[in-house]
Structure formats: C-alpha cells, structure tokens
Amino acid sequence: MSRTVYVVPHCHWDREWYQPHELFRWRLVQMIDELLDHMEQHPEYRCFNLDGQSIVIDDYLDLRPENEGRLRALIESGRIVIGPWWVQPDEFLPSGESHIRSFQKGIRFAERLGGSLRVGHCADQFGHIAQMPQLMKQLGLTSACLWRGVSDAIPGWSFWWEAPDGTRLPVLYLRNSYSSGWRLPKEPEDLLERVHRQERDLAEGLPAVFMNGTDHSRMEPHVPAALAAAKDRGYDFKLATLGEYEAAVFVAGIDEVVHHGEMRSPDRSNVLVGVLSARMNIKQRDFEVSGWLEKYAEPLELLNYLHHGPDGTPALRHAWRTLLENSPHDSICGCSVDQTHKEMFPRYDRAEQLARQVAKESMWQIAGRTSVPAPGGLAVFRPVANATAVLRANVPQDWTGNAELELPDGQRVPFAVEREERGEVLVHQKDLSPWQALRHLDFLREQRYDNHNIEAMEWELDGRHLKVTTTVGPDLTVVDEEVVRHEVRQIAANDLADTAEIMVRKSARAEIVAVLPPTDCVGAQVLIPHDSGEGDDPNQPADQVPDLQNEFYEITLKKGGKLFIRDWHHDVEIVNAAALVSEGDRGDEYNADILPDGLVGGWTVVSADYGKTHQALVLAAALEVPGGLNKKRAARREKRDTVVGAIMEVTLHKGLPRIDFKLTIENNARDHRLRVLFPLPFATETAITENQFHVAERSLTPPPWNGTSPEQPPTTFPQKTFAAFEGEDVGLAVFNKGLQEGEVVRDKKGRQAYALTLLRCVGWLSRPDLVSRRGGAGPTISTEDSQMQGTHTFEFSLTTYRGDWRSANIQAMAHSFAYPPLAWATNEHDGSLGLDVPLATITPGVVPTAMTRSDVDGAPVIRVYNATGEPAETSVSVPWAGPGAGLCDLMEEHVETLTPAGPWRFPLRPWEIASVRFGRS
C-alpha cells in the first residue's frame, strides 16, 4: 500500500528579525509578486499557504494596493491560504488576551478577503502554553499544527493535546519541522530518498507531510513537475494545503496519545528558553502597555459606554493593532538585531498614548455624571476586586489640610502626603481690552489648554477692570466653558469694563498615598477628602530596631548588608532577602550560558521614612564585577573593574501584608545575568506560577537530557504576575511587573532560593559556541544593545502565608500589586450618579481577563476563567447591563442564553474560559 505524501507549499514570514521590518516587507512584496504571477499562469501550482498570520497580507497590500483583487481571487478559490493568527506571537510572553485578539483579528481579516485557515498553525513559536487547545477550540479551529516543544514521549506524527480544563484538540505534529520539504529535489531518486529518510516513527498507511518552505522562502516552481516525475514510485504525492493534510489525518485517525498542558521540551527542537529574559525592557513595556489596554482603558470605556458616553473603541482597536505588531516571537523575545528592537518602542508608546487617553476621557465622562460634594473628590478606578490596594494620586495642594479619604460606604482611610509642588503662572497678559480677553477664551476648547486639562475658569470685575483666570492641571473637573464665555461676552458687549487682563496658572499639586480596603467589584468610586480632627501621628524614630515594621512584618538590615524579614503572624523568617547576584553569561539572545562565578552584593542604608500610611527604607549597593568576558569567552575577566550600582526602596504599608521593592540598577557591566534572590524558609519540590489563563504547578526537577538534543532541558520557568512556593504549610510568593523569568536555585548546603531575573546582558543575536545549546539558533550577528547598559528600574513584591495560594488570595493580591487603582481629582458638581459606579461583580476565584466591547458590533463582552480549582457556579453581575445576555465563544458567536435578570449564573469547569456578551440598558 503506497503512502500519500502531502507536499504543502508555504513560507514562514518573520516580519522583523535579523533585518528590520521594512527590509523584510520589501522582500515580502517581491515574494508575493512572484507568487501571484506564477499561480495565475500555472494552475498546476494549485496552492500556497502564506504562513499562519494574516498581517503579512496587510503588509503587502500597503505597498501593493492595486493587487488586492488578484489576491482576493486566489484566496476565495482556496489556492492561497491565510490566517488564522493576525501575528504569530510568542506564546509565553504576551498576555493571554493578546492571543485571543490576534486570532480574532486574523480570522476576521482573512474571512473578509475570502476565507481563513481553520488549522491553528504555530510554525515556529518557542513552545506552547497549556491553554492553547481551549483557546483554539473556542475560536472554531479544528486542530493545532506545530513543531517546537514536543517531547520524546510523543511517538508519532499526531496526538491529542489537553488543556487544563479538559478540552482536547488534535495536533498535526510537524515531526521534521516546518522546513521538511524545502528545496525539494527535482530528481525522482533524490526526492524518494528524502521522503524515505523522513518517514521515521510514521506508521504504515498514515499520510506524511512535507512542508515545502522555510523562513522567508520563495515558492519553488518546479515542485508540481518533480512530484509528477516521482509518480507510481511507492508514494502518492499531492500538492496540498494544510487543511487538506488535516482532513487526511482525521480520516486515518489521530494517534491515541494525550499530552497534558504546556510544551517546553527541547528533546526534538530548541525551545530557546533564554528569550524569557533577553532585552528585559521589552518585556516590561509589553506588560505596561497591555495592562493599560486590558485593565484600565477597555473596562473604563465599557463602563462609560454603559452610561451612554462617547465611543472610544476606534482608538482602542488601533492601539491593539499597534501592540500586536510587537508580539511575534522574534520581536517580543528580544532575539533580533538592535534596529528591529529600537523600532518596537515607538509602537509601544503609540499604543500606550491611546490607551491612557481613552482611560482618561472615559473616567472624565463617568466622574462628570457623579454628584460630588465640596470640596471635590478623587475619582478612582479599581481594576482588581477582592484585594487591598495601594492608591497613589495627584491632588490639589489644598487637600493637604485633610488627613483622610471617605469611601462611598462611609469608611474612612488615612492618606499621607509624599510630595508637594507649587503652582505656576503660565501666562499673564495685562493692558488688554475686554474683547481681547474674550478672544483668549474663544481659543480654549474641549476643556483643554495646550497639553493641560482646564480645571477652572473664572472672571471678576474690579471696578471697570476685568480679570479672567484659567486654572489648568491634571484634574478631571466639570467646567461650563460656554457659560464663562457668554458672561465675558456680555461684559464686553455692554461696556461694563474698560480694561482686562488674563492669567493662565498651573495648579499647585500634592502626591498622596493611601491603602484602600478590598472592594467586591471592578468599577469606579469617588472618594471625598476629610479632616480627621486628630493630630498627625508622631513619626517613628529613625533609630528604631527593626528598621521597618507594620502589623505583619518587621524588616532589619543585618551585618554584612543582609536584609532580614520576619513575618510574625505566620512565624516565617527570611535571611538575606532580595540579595543582588551577578553571574557571567557567555550566551546569546536565545539562551543563557551561565558561568559558575556568582558575585553577591550587600546593602547599606541610605535613608528611612516613617510616614502615616507607610514606612520606607532606601538601600544602596555597589556590586564590583568584571567588565565582561575574557578574549576566549571562557570566563569573565579576572579584574573586578566595573561597578553595578543599585538603589532599592523597600516599603511596608499599614494594613497590607506584603513588602514592596523598587530597584533601580545602573548597569555598566557586560556579559552577565543579574538577579535578586529570595531564600525559601522551607524545602519545596514545585513552583506555582501564573501563566495565560492558568496557574501551573511545576516540578523543580528538570527532565533528564535525552543525550541527543542540542539544547539542555530548561531550569528557568515562565511566569506572569506571580510565582509562589509552598512547604511545611508555609508559602512565599513574589509578585512582579513584567519580569517573566524565574528559577529555584540551591546553595552548596542544598538550601533553596527563588531567583527573579532582572537583566540578562549578552552581545550576540546567536553564537555557535555555547555549552547550554549546541550550534547556532540564528545568524551570528553582534547586538550591542542587548548588553543592556544604562539605568533600569524593576518593581516586585513579597508576601508570606499559611495554607495554599488559593486560600491566601495570592492571585488577587498579585493583580492588585501589578494593576493598582487609577485616580484623578475632580471638583464639586451635581450629577445623576452616586459616588459608587460599579462595572462588574464576579465570583471570587473566577478571574476576569477582559471587560471590553466587540470589534464587530460594539457589544459588551466580559471574559473570565475559573481559577478556584473546583467546578464553580459562577456569578457575573453588571448593574447597567441591558437584555440579551448570553455565553459566546471566543469569536463572539452565541453559545447559550443566560437568564434575563442578573446576576448571570453559569457553571465552569476548573480553568474553563467563558465569555459573556450582553447589551446595555
């Protein structure tokens, strides 16, 4: 019986990598021009899979808009296949929501051009997240097609992939890579020998696949003739799409092998785990910008929409598109040339600008609808429910005469003033006529003056002299500009003044800090400043021992510059916490290659601050290290002639069971990895890490090397906002903002510590001479910027607990640290809403990941997943929702109608993702 061999013409197109985007786009245009000409003239070249991402079509049409009709005809006829991704991202580094948005945009774009591939094509991602089968299934995809990350435990060319919620998806395993059929031989004997060589582990009678292409490859016009020449030689060759190969595999049957969870094995292909920490500033910016979109702008825009405010979705769509352009693996992974990564930061900036503006405008609309008493209030958005939060806000300086903020329920919390800033006169023009003063007001519009908000507009008559004063600043106030203009116009028209002057002044400001109690919902509140009627608490004496303390912790800097932490509630002690460690790294952007030469820095006290709401200790370290590797790259230079300077602020807030760290590094060294270590006060065998739509429990024992793979099994692990460790009924968790690589290490005595990576400084895109990986992973190109010289700031936090991470509320605490409240001051004004404006209340332990609106029709969508560890009867309540609520899939297609009256209730399996689509009242 002859085997059918499906030859799939394709290319994998990295938009930017060892060349920047525009150079690769020009190559793309040339490649597609050639493809269109050939396919139109040669019907025997029946199909081409144009990667698994639709954005390359958009890139092409930007330069060749006149060819849209030609492309559309070939896509509609099924000859050119595009989708389902918008961009093929790294799976571990971007947020889970970004994967959904990439699929949604990619599928919709492809459908508009004639149809989308329904195979989840993951050609070159450096491993795969645990929840991808569930995501793909809910997106209507019928299988996954992938190469990297599959272990030796998978025997054949197909298997079942099971997500943590139990969803199973068939996998078309590209056992011989996505380049297996590139440069296909023209001679029949050579072609047959190549097929025979690649048949390993493929049972008799099962179809085989040859992927006829590779990175940035052009079509090979000889392929149809080569296949025809090899006809009836023991194989039945078919030029095919991935969808046609999928259909053949389904008929033959998926191998009855099940893989559970993520795939990060290097057994058969490199997974290049060092990209978790290459160019860490990219990871930090991605965290910041995706947070602004997902946690602030979209929920606030939705809340504003539910109250019939202006539409902010066009700006958010563009922001998402811009952000997604940075999520392909060669981009966000930091494994490209310097120019490629330089071009990423303006994209982050543009996306963040739009997200911040939509969040601000939405909050302005919401605050304007509330009824705020004198002297004004603080409009606060709480993006995280069920966790205490630290509020930092910029307020009018005259608020410093108060001491507390009153919450809508009447509870009061103290606030401390951290910094004050005097007001400033920006413009002062005298000897004007009243009409000239009016013309000044006419130039003010949309409650903006230059790049400032208009906080107040006032006029007064001093005899027959008119004074017009405009106060500007960051506050979101309610000001009736037209009333002021009308009144000044009346003064001028009725000759009530002879002279005039105008003044524009910037308001005096103060930075305040408060600790807010948990709220049961995501939403907005207005807090009112009050005088407590009591004197200030006396400051803690500067010579106190311990150096810092609150209800939960005491912190002391011990001899040798070691930070000692004692949790007196849970009887936990940590010695030498947040120790700064430098290790030589002779690796490249893809893989660390660490030398056994760790150098540990000690801390010294710079200053201490004992405030009403928090205490802070500022520490400094000067870590003397070698400047880089020696000439042979075998070790670091002997001389420690370079100083890595560090300033670390350690903060304890009253009423908050966590310790916050803000660390600023001046990195002058090269070829090293910089980490902070937290010794574990117990022995543990697992790490608990938050990942996309999942919290994983990871064994700390790496699988053994199989003796053949070029890359060693990874010991570092990916993480999102937290990593936790448990043993002897004690837990320790470290929260972070955009620091996505962790590891548990041991000292010579076998004691364990959690190592959080801050920087990994190397100078090469790829090198062929690593110990941790045999051979190169890309071009051998020098990349000076990946040495990460200069100033870098990192934020992380520590908490300890008894029991497990769920009962200790660790995930909500981590999110509260990562996504603190957002606040603007507002003035006294009337409105139709009270001081509490909730958006959504969701069952604790069920985690919201999106509060947004559909790109298709603007309908509200709230997405959640069940992290309780048990089947959950989930409740979602949205006070201002309208009728028509239902569960939908990730393409927002209706699945099940929910009860008209809220709250909506529906069951969720552990780790199941659900989306609720609804209307507004």
PDB file of C-alpha atoms in Angstrom, residues 638-811:
ATOM      1  CA  GLU A 638      39.815  38.412  36.457  1.00  0.00           C
ATOM      2  CA  LYS A 639      39.798  42.073  37.374  1.00  0.00           C
ATOM      3  CA  ARG A 640      36.632  43.409  39.006  1.00  0.00           C
ATOM      4  CA  ASP A 641      36.861  46.821  37.425  1.00  0.00           C
ATOM      5  CA  THR A 642      33.207  47.656  36.900  1.00  0.00           C
ATOM      6  CA  VAL A 643      30.568  48.759  39.375  1.00  0.00           C
ATOM      7  CA  VAL A 644      26.892  47.816  39.043  1.00  0.00           C
ATOM      8  CA  GLY A 645      25.161  50.412  41.184  1.00  0.00           C
ATOM      9  CA  ALA A 646      21.802  49.735  42.813  1.00  0.00           C
ATOM     10  CA  ILE A 647      19.284  51.766  44.808  1.00  0.00           C
ATOM     11  CA  MET A 648      16.417  49.792  46.339  1.00  0.00           C
ATOM     12  CA  GLU A 649      13.388  51.249  48.096  1.00  0.00           C
ATOM     13  CA  VAL A 650      11.716  48.785  50.474  1.00  0.00           C
ATOM     14  CA  THR A 651       8.205  49.779  51.546  1.00  0.00           C
ATOM     15  CA  LEU A 652       5.781  48.489  54.167  1.00  0.00           C
ATOM     16  CA  HIS A 653       2.233  49.843  54.048  1.00  0.00           C
ATOM     17  CA  LYS A 654      -0.012  49.835  57.089  1.00  0.00           C
ATOM     18  CA  GLY A 655      -2.666  47.160  56.848  1.00  0.00           C
ATOM     19  CA  LEU A 656      -1.083  45.453  53.849  1.00  0.00           C
ATOM     20  CA  PRO A 657       0.550  42.006  54.169  1.00  0.00           C
ATOM     21  CA  ARG A 658       3.208  42.475  51.529  1.00  0.00           C
ATOM     22  CA  ILE A 659       6.616  44.120  51.142  1.00  0.00           C
ATOM     23  CA  ASP A 660       7.168  46.238  48.039  1.00  0.00           C
ATOM     24  CA  PHE A 661      10.537  46.646  46.354  1.00  0.00           C
ATOM     25  CA  LYS A 662      11.523  49.232  43.761  1.00  0.00           C
ATOM     26  CA  LEU A 663      15.025  48.592  42.481  1.00  0.00           C
ATOM     27  CA  THR A 664      16.975  50.888  40.147  1.00  0.00           C
ATOM     28  CA  ILE A 665      20.122  49.487  38.566  1.00  0.00           C
ATOM     29  CA  GLU A 666      22.914  51.332  36.805  1.00  0.00           C
ATOM     30  CA  ASN A 667      24.337  48.529  34.695  1.00  0.00           C
ATOM     31  CA  ASN A 668      27.872  49.178  33.492  1.00  0.00           C
ATOM     32  CA  ALA A 669      28.877  45.521  33.126  1.00  0.00           C
ATOM     33  CA  ARG A 670      28.621  43.252  30.102  1.00  0.00           C
ATOM     34  CA  ASP A 671      28.130  39.518  29.637  1.00  0.00           C
ATOM     35  CA  HIS A 672      26.338  38.804  32.879  1.00  0.00           C
ATOM     36  CA  ARG A 673      22.957  37.896  34.344  1.00  0.00           C
ATOM     37  CA  LEU A 674      21.609  39.982  37.213  1.00  0.00           C
ATOM     38  CA  ARG A 675      19.021  38.508  39.589  1.00  0.00           C
ATOM     39  CA  VAL A 676      17.548  39.072  43.036  1.00  0.00           C
ATOM     40  CA  LEU A 677      17.328  36.062  45.346  1.00  0.00           C
ATOM     41  CA  PHE A 678      14.724  35.260  47.987  1.00  0.00           C
ATOM     42  CA  PRO A 679      15.797  32.316  50.174  1.00  0.00           C
ATOM     43  CA  LEU A 680      12.960  29.870  50.809  1.00  0.00           C
ATOM     44  CA  PRO A 681      12.398  29.111  54.517  1.00  0.00           C
ATOM     45  CA  PHE A 682      11.347  25.555  53.687  1.00  0.00           C
ATOM     46  CA  ALA A 683      12.090  22.804  51.164  1.00  0.00           C
ATOM     47  CA  THR A 684       9.836  22.508  48.148  1.00  0.00           C
ATOM     48  CA  GLU A 685       9.608  20.384  45.017  1.00  0.00           C
ATOM     49  CA  THR A 686       7.363  22.640  42.927  1.00  0.00           C
ATOM     50  CA  ALA A 687       6.935  26.187  41.728  1.00  0.00           C
ATOM     51  CA  ILE A 688       3.460  27.668  41.334  1.00  0.00           C
ATOM     52  CA  THR A 689       3.380  30.216  38.523  1.00  0.00           C
ATOM     53  CA  GLU A 690       0.675  32.307  36.945  1.00  0.00           C
ATOM     54  CA  ASN A 691       0.551  31.875  33.185  1.00  0.00           C
ATOM     55  CA  GLN A 692      -2.005  32.662  30.483  1.00  0.00           C
ATOM     56  CA  PHE A 693      -5.495  31.725  31.831  1.00  0.00           C
ATOM     57  CA  HIS A 694      -3.838  29.260  34.196  1.00  0.00           C
ATOM     58  CA  VAL A 695      -1.767  28.806  37.331  1.00  0.00           C
ATOM     59  CA  ALA A 696       0.722  25.989  36.804  1.00  0.00           C
ATOM     60  CA  GLU A 697       2.348  23.743  39.384  1.00  0.00           C
ATOM     61  CA  ARG A 698       5.819  22.990  38.029  1.00  0.00           C
ATOM     62  CA  SER A 699       8.273  20.349  39.127  1.00  0.00           C
ATOM     63  CA  LEU A 700      11.627  21.820  40.088  1.00  0.00           C
ATOM     64  CA  THR A 701      13.367  18.690  38.805  1.00  0.00           C
ATOM     65  CA  PRO A 702      14.019  19.173  35.082  1.00  0.00           C
ATOM     66  CA  PRO A 703      13.544  16.152  32.847  1.00  0.00           C
ATOM     67  CA  PRO A 704      16.806  14.375  32.016  1.00  0.00           C
ATOM     68  CA  TRP A 705      18.624  15.319  28.841  1.00  0.00           C
ATOM     69  CA  ASN A 706      17.943  12.730  26.146  1.00  0.00           C
ATOM     70  CA  GLY A 707      21.575  12.742  25.050  1.00  0.00           C
ATOM     71  CA  THR A 708      20.855  13.951  21.504  1.00  0.00           C
ATOM     72  CA  SER A 709      19.029  17.274  21.590  1.00  0.00           C
ATOM     73  CA  PRO A 710      21.178  20.382  21.001  1.00  0.00           C
ATOM     74  CA  GLU A 711      19.579  22.249  23.900  1.00  0.00           C
ATOM     75  CA  GLN A 712      19.650  21.323  27.576  1.00  0.00           C
ATOM     76  CA  PRO A 713      16.262  20.955  29.390  1.00  0.00           C
ATOM     77  CA  PRO A 714      15.232  24.269  30.944  1.00  0.00           C
ATOM     78  CA  THR A 715      15.545  25.042  34.643  1.00  0.00           C
ATOM     79  CA  THR A 716      14.091  28.549  34.390  1.00  0.00           C
ATOM     80  CA  PHE A 717      10.347  28.942  34.028  1.00  0.00           C
ATOM     81  CA  PRO A 718       7.898  31.481  32.571  1.00  0.00           C
ATOM     82  CA  GLN A 719       5.641  33.464  34.886  1.00  0.00           C
ATOM     83  CA  LYS A 720       3.180  36.316  34.661  1.00  0.00           C
ATOM     84  CA  THR A 721       2.356  38.361  37.796  1.00  0.00           C
ATOM     85  CA  PHE A 722       3.477  35.882  40.458  1.00  0.00           C
ATOM     86  CA  ALA A 723       5.475  32.821  41.418  1.00  0.00           C
ATOM     87  CA  ALA A 724       4.694  31.040  44.694  1.00  0.00           C
ATOM     88  CA  PHE A 725       6.349  28.258  46.679  1.00  0.00           C
ATOM     89  CA  GLU A 726       4.912  26.118  49.472  1.00  0.00           C
ATOM     90  CA  GLY A 727       6.230  23.687  52.031  1.00  0.00           C
ATOM     91  CA  GLU A 728       5.526  22.696  55.633  1.00  0.00           C
ATOM     92  CA  ASP A 729       2.173  24.589  55.487  1.00  0.00           C
ATOM     93  CA  VAL A 730       4.064  27.817  54.738  1.00  0.00           C
ATOM     94  CA  GLY A 731       4.009  29.762  51.488  1.00  0.00           C
ATOM     95  CA  LEU A 732       6.096  32.503  49.929  1.00  0.00           C
ATOM     96  CA  ALA A 733       5.044  34.423  46.829  1.00  0.00           C
ATOM     97  CA  VAL A 734       6.828  37.067  44.797  1.00  0.00           C
ATOM     98  CA  PHE A 735       4.800  39.423  42.617  1.00  0.00           C
ATOM     99  CA  ASN A 736       6.327  41.280  39.680  1.00  0.00           C
ATOM    100  CA  LYS A 737       5.656  43.850  36.995  1.00  0.00           C
ATOM    101  CA  GLY A 738       6.810  42.448  33.680  1.00  0.00           C
ATOM    102  CA  LEU A 739       9.653  40.226  34.953  1.00  0.00           C
ATOM    103  CA  GLN A 740       8.817  36.938  33.304  1.00  0.00           C
ATOM    104  CA  GLU A 741      11.666  34.582  34.197  1.00  0.00           C
ATOM    105  CA  GLY A 742      12.215  32.768  37.477  1.00  0.00           C
ATOM    106  CA  GLU A 743      14.198  29.815  38.782  1.00  0.00           C
ATOM    107  CA  VAL A 744      14.725  27.977  42.048  1.00  0.00           C
ATOM    108  CA  VAL A 745      18.416  27.536  42.828  1.00  0.00           C
ATOM    109  CA  ARG A 746      20.370  25.784  45.584  1.00  0.00           C
ATOM    110  CA  ASP A 747      23.449  26.843  47.506  1.00  0.00           C
ATOM    111  CA  LYS A 748      26.290  24.490  48.467  1.00  0.00           C
ATOM    112  CA  LYS A 749      24.324  23.341  51.512  1.00  0.00           C
ATOM    113  CA  GLY A 750      21.275  22.453  49.433  1.00  0.00           C
ATOM    114  CA  ARG A 751      19.180  25.387  50.632  1.00  0.00           C
ATOM    115  CA  GLN A 752      16.756  26.724  48.055  1.00  0.00           C
ATOM    116  CA  ALA A 753      16.138  30.279  46.886  1.00  0.00           C
ATOM    117  CA  TYR A 754      13.852  31.830  44.302  1.00  0.00           C
ATOM    118  CA  ALA A 755      15.848  33.782  41.714  1.00  0.00           C
ATOM    119  CA  LEU A 756      13.994  36.544  39.864  1.00  0.00           C
ATOM    120  CA  THR A 757      15.794  37.627  36.691  1.00  0.00           C
ATOM    121  CA  LEU A 758      16.272  41.374  36.230  1.00  0.00           C
ATOM    122  CA  LEU A 759      18.720  41.580  33.333  1.00  0.00           C
ATOM    123  CA  ARG A 760      20.496  39.174  31.034  1.00  0.00           C
ATOM    124  CA  CYS A 761      23.262  41.039  29.248  1.00  0.00           C
ATOM    125  CA  VAL A 762      24.753  39.468  26.118  1.00  0.00           C
ATOM    126  CA  GLY A 763      26.132  40.886  22.890  1.00  0.00           C
ATOM    127  CA  TRP A 764      25.068  38.440  20.196  1.00  0.00           C
ATOM    128  CA  LEU A 765      21.876  37.509  18.407  1.00  0.00           C
ATOM    129  CA  SER A 766      23.195  33.948  18.205  1.00  0.00           C
ATOM    130  CA  ARG A 767      26.500  32.139  18.716  1.00  0.00           C
ATOM    131  CA  PRO A 768      27.515  28.588  17.789  1.00  0.00           C
ATOM    132  CA  ASP A 769      29.840  28.005  20.762  1.00  0.00           C
ATOM    133  CA  LEU A 770      27.527  27.734  23.795  1.00  0.00           C
ATOM    134  CA  VAL A 771      27.619  24.954  26.370  1.00  0.00           C
ATOM    135  CA  SER A 772      23.873  25.164  27.041  1.00  0.00           C
ATOM    136  CA  ARG A 773      22.990  24.766  23.355  1.00  0.00           C
ATOM    137  CA  ARG A 774      24.894  23.068  20.569  1.00  0.00           C
ATOM    138  CA  GLY A 775      25.082  25.092  17.359  1.00  0.00           C
ATOM    139  CA  GLY A 776      23.540  28.409  16.415  1.00  0.00           C
ATOM    140  CA  ALA A 777      19.894  29.380  16.672  1.00  0.00           C
ATOM    141  CA  GLY A 778      20.051  32.236  14.191  1.00  0.00           C
ATOM    142  CA  PRO A 779      22.539  34.473  12.422  1.00  0.00           C
ATOM    143  CA  THR A 780      25.797  35.221  14.230  1.00  0.00           C
ATOM    144  CA  ILE A 781      25.302  38.990  14.461  1.00  0.00           C
ATOM    145  CA  SER A 782      26.636  41.328  17.116  1.00  0.00           C
ATOM    146  CA  THR A 783      23.898  43.114  19.086  1.00  0.00           C
ATOM    147  CA  GLU A 784      25.405  45.763  21.318  1.00  0.00           C
ATOM    148  CA  ASP A 785      22.086  46.974  22.746  1.00  0.00           C
ATOM    149  CA  SER A 786      21.354  43.549  24.233  1.00  0.00           C
ATOM    150  CA  GLN A 787      24.168  44.207  26.733  1.00  0.00           C
ATOM    151  CA  MET A 788      21.523  46.340  28.472  1.00  0.00           C
ATOM    152  CA  GLN A 789      23.830  49.131  29.538  1.00  0.00           C
ATOM    153  CA  GLY A 790      22.399  52.059  31.482  1.00  0.00           C
ATOM    154  CA  THR A 791      19.636  52.621  34.009  1.00  0.00           C
ATOM    155  CA  HIS A 792      16.826  50.129  34.598  1.00  0.00           C
ATOM    156  CA  THR A 793      14.049  50.069  37.179  1.00  0.00           C
ATOM    157  CA  PHE A 794      12.241  46.967  38.441  1.00  0.00           C
ATOM    158  CA  GLU A 795       9.259  46.501  40.755  1.00  0.00           C
ATOM    159  CA  PHE A 796       8.434  43.364  42.698  1.00  0.00           C
ATOM    160  CA  SER A 797       6.805  42.451  45.993  1.00  0.00           C
ATOM    161  CA  LEU A 798       6.959  39.684  48.592  1.00  0.00           C
ATOM    162  CA  THR A 799       4.314  38.075  50.757  1.00  0.00           C
ATOM    163  CA  THR A 800       4.313  35.028  53.028  1.00  0.00           C
ATOM    164  CA  TYR A 801       1.338  32.972  54.141  1.00  0.00           C
ATOM    165  CA  ARG A 802      -0.023  29.801  55.723  1.00  0.00           C
ATOM    166  CA  GLY A 803      -2.014  27.243  53.777  1.00  0.00           C
ATOM    167  CA  ASP A 804      -2.109  27.313  49.985  1.00  0.00           C
ATOM    168  CA  TRP A 805      -2.044  30.093  47.408  1.00  0.00           C
ATOM    169  CA  ARG A 806      -5.785  29.987  46.814  1.00  0.00           C
ATOM    170  CA  SER A 807      -6.803  30.314  50.470  1.00  0.00           C
ATOM    171  CA  ALA A 808      -4.213  33.086  50.871  1.00  0.00           C
ATOM    172  CA  ASN A 809      -5.752  35.040  47.956  1.00  0.00           C
ATOM    173  CA  ILE A 810      -2.370  35.222  46.216  1.00  0.00           C
ATOM    174  CA  GLN A 811      -3.622  35.766  42.665  1.00  0.00           C
TER     175      GLN A 811
END
